[in-house]
Amino acid sequence: MSAPTVTPSPYPHPIAMVSPVPREMAVLQRATRIVRRVRAEAFQASIGKLGGSDVVLICTGDGPMKARRGLGESLNEFRVSALMVLGVAG
């Protein structure tokens, strides 16, 4: 039996997936082949491969102020092709 084929990503830069807290990112963290972790003052990030795509998984902290600051600083740090926001309100 041959290995499954993974289609390469059409994006030239990683896809950023952003969540306020790590528990909301846990499933993606487990599914991603992490190659590097970054811990900054306003965010934490894991860089790796998810399926055939390069991804940056970013946690900013809870609340609008932390989200704004963490997202701003992380987007200054990483060049990305797309941005997906994850989370649960309430």
PDB file of C-alpha atoms in Angstrom:
ATOM      1  CA  MET A   1       0.000   0.000   0.000  1.00  0.00           C
ATOM      2  CA  SER A   2       1.428   3.398  -0.965  1.00  0.00           C
ATOM      3  CA  ALA A   3       1.456   6.475   1.242  1.00  0.00           C
ATOM      4  CA  PRO A   4      -1.372   8.984   0.726  1.00  0.00           C
ATOM      5  CA  THR A   5      -0.591  11.833  -1.617  1.00  0.00           C
ATOM      6  CA  VAL A   6      -0.539  15.323  -0.099  1.00  0.00           C
ATOM      7  CA  THR A   7      -1.231  18.178  -2.475  1.00  0.00           C
ATOM      8  CA  PRO A   8       1.254  21.041  -2.015  1.00  0.00           C
ATOM      9  CA  SER A   9      -0.115  24.316  -0.730  1.00  0.00           C
ATOM     10  CA  PRO A  10      -0.895  26.960  -3.353  1.00  0.00           C
ATOM     11  CA  TYR A  11       0.152  29.714  -0.921  1.00  0.00           C
ATOM     12  CA  PRO A  12       3.652  31.250  -1.126  1.00  0.00           C
ATOM     13  CA  HIS A  13       3.722  31.960   2.642  1.00  0.00           C
ATOM     14  CA  PRO A  14       2.339  30.139   5.684  1.00  0.00           C
ATOM     15  CA  ILE A  15      -1.314  30.294   6.691  1.00  0.00           C
ATOM     16  CA  ALA A  16      -1.717  31.942  10.104  1.00  0.00           C
ATOM     17  CA  MET A  17      -4.268  30.425  12.464  1.00  0.00           C
ATOM     18  CA  VAL A  18      -4.929  32.626  15.476  1.00  0.00           C
ATOM     19  CA  SER A  19      -6.665  31.828  18.741  1.00  0.00           C
ATOM     20  CA  PRO A  20      -6.783  33.621  22.080  1.00  0.00           C
ATOM     21  CA  VAL A  21      -5.942  30.598  24.233  1.00  0.00           C
ATOM     22  CA  PRO A  22      -3.943  27.378  23.709  1.00  0.00           C
ATOM     23  CA  ARG A  23      -6.839  25.039  24.545  1.00  0.00           C
ATOM     24  CA  GLU A  24      -8.727  26.342  21.499  1.00  0.00           C
ATOM     25  CA  MET A  25      -5.678  25.513  19.368  1.00  0.00           C
ATOM     26  CA  ALA A  26      -4.992  22.097  20.931  1.00  0.00           C
ATOM     27  CA  VAL A  27      -6.413  19.917  18.144  1.00  0.00           C
ATOM     28  CA  LEU A  28      -4.473  21.821  15.480  1.00  0.00           C
ATOM     29  CA  GLN A  29      -1.301  21.676  17.599  1.00  0.00           C
ATOM     30  CA  ARG A  30      -1.578  17.872  17.774  1.00  0.00           C
ATOM     31  CA  ALA A  31      -2.238  17.570  14.021  1.00  0.00           C
ATOM     32  CA  THR A  32       0.644  19.862  13.017  1.00  0.00           C
ATOM     33  CA  ARG A  33       4.230  18.708  12.542  1.00  0.00           C
ATOM     34  CA  ILE A  34       5.845  21.482  14.601  1.00  0.00           C
ATOM     35  CA  VAL A  35       9.358  22.513  13.533  1.00  0.00           C
ATOM     36  CA  ARG A  36       9.813  25.653  15.626  1.00  0.00           C
ATOM     37  CA  ARG A  37       8.201  27.484  18.532  1.00  0.00           C
ATOM     38  CA  VAL A  38       8.355  31.220  19.214  1.00  0.00           C
ATOM     39  CA  ARG A  39       7.517  32.809  22.541  1.00  0.00           C
ATOM     40  CA  ALA A  40       7.221  36.597  22.484  1.00  0.00           C
ATOM     41  CA  GLU A  41       5.841  39.066  25.003  1.00  0.00           C
ATOM     42  CA  ALA A  42       2.452  39.383  23.259  1.00  0.00           C
ATOM     43  CA  PHE A  43       2.027  35.967  21.608  1.00  0.00           C
ATOM     44  CA  GLN A  44       3.135  32.339  21.364  1.00  0.00           C
ATOM     45  CA  ALA A  45       3.537  30.683  17.975  1.00  0.00           C
ATOM     46  CA  SER A  46       4.178  27.214  16.599  1.00  0.00           C
ATOM     47  CA  ILE A  47       5.483  26.943  13.046  1.00  0.00           C
ATOM     48  CA  GLY A  48       5.056  23.748  11.075  1.00  0.00           C
ATOM     49  CA  LYS A  49       3.211  21.687   8.468  1.00  0.00           C
ATOM     50  CA  LEU A  50      -0.484  20.825   8.591  1.00  0.00           C
ATOM     51  CA  GLY A  51      -1.413  18.528   5.730  1.00  0.00           C
ATOM     52  CA  GLY A  52       0.449  19.985   2.773  1.00  0.00           C
ATOM     53  CA  SER A  53       0.450  23.577   4.049  1.00  0.00           C
ATOM     54  CA  ASP A  54       2.949  25.599   6.021  1.00  0.00           C
ATOM     55  CA  VAL A  55       1.185  27.086   9.042  1.00  0.00           C
ATOM     56  CA  VAL A  56       1.840  29.424  11.941  1.00  0.00           C
ATOM     57  CA  LEU A  57      -0.387  28.662  14.936  1.00  0.00           C
ATOM     58  CA  ILE A  58      -0.614  31.802  17.075  1.00  0.00           C
ATOM     59  CA  CYS A  59      -2.055  32.272  20.568  1.00  0.00           C
ATOM     60  CA  THR A  60      -2.488  35.901  21.621  1.00  0.00           C
ATOM     61  CA  GLY A  61      -4.109  35.764  25.054  1.00  0.00           C
ATOM     62  CA  ASP A  62      -7.708  36.349  26.067  1.00  0.00           C
ATOM     63  CA  GLY A  63      -9.499  39.663  25.570  1.00  0.00           C
ATOM     64  CA  PRO A  64      -9.622  42.340  22.869  1.00  0.00           C
ATOM     65  CA  MET A  65      -6.506  44.234  24.001  1.00  0.00           C
ATOM     66  CA  LYS A  66      -4.315  41.120  24.092  1.00  0.00           C
ATOM     67  CA  ALA A  67      -5.770  39.922  20.789  1.00  0.00           C
ATOM     68  CA  ARG A  68      -5.051  43.247  19.083  1.00  0.00           C
ATOM     69  CA  ARG A  69      -1.518  43.473  20.407  1.00  0.00           C
ATOM     70  CA  GLY A  70      -0.668  39.799  19.875  1.00  0.00           C
ATOM     71  CA  LEU A  71      -2.046  39.731  16.356  1.00  0.00           C
ATOM     72  CA  GLY A  72      -0.290  42.973  15.420  1.00  0.00           C
ATOM     73  CA  GLU A  73       3.074  41.838  16.758  1.00  0.00           C
ATOM     74  CA  SER A  74       2.801  38.347  15.290  1.00  0.00           C
ATOM     75  CA  LEU A  75       1.939  39.703  11.832  1.00  0.00           C
ATOM     76  CA  ASN A  76       5.005  41.946  12.069  1.00  0.00           C
ATOM     77  CA  GLU A  77       7.047  38.830  12.852  1.00  0.00           C
ATOM     78  CA  PHE A  78       5.613  36.436  10.236  1.00  0.00           C
ATOM     79  CA  ARG A  79       4.787  37.004   6.584  1.00  0.00           C
ATOM     80  CA  VAL A  80       1.583  35.073   5.889  1.00  0.00           C
ATOM     81  CA  SER A  81      -0.624  34.433   2.868  1.00  0.00           C
ATOM     82  CA  ALA A  82      -3.883  33.983   4.768  1.00  0.00           C
ATOM     83  CA  LEU A  83      -5.290  34.479   8.244  1.00  0.00           C
ATOM     84  CA  MET A  84      -7.868  32.295  10.008  1.00  0.00           C
ATOM     85  CA  VAL A  85      -9.228  33.271  13.431  1.00  0.00           C
ATOM     86  CA  LEU A  86     -10.346  30.455  15.734  1.00  0.00           C
ATOM     87  CA  GLY A  87     -12.135  30.646  19.030  1.00  0.00           C
ATOM     88  CA  VAL A  88     -15.224  30.321  21.106  1.00  0.00           C
ATOM     89  CA  ALA A  89     -17.047  33.327  22.538  1.00  0.00           C
ATOM     90  CA  GLY A  90     -18.802  33.277  25.861  1.00  0.00           C
TER      91      GLY A  90
END
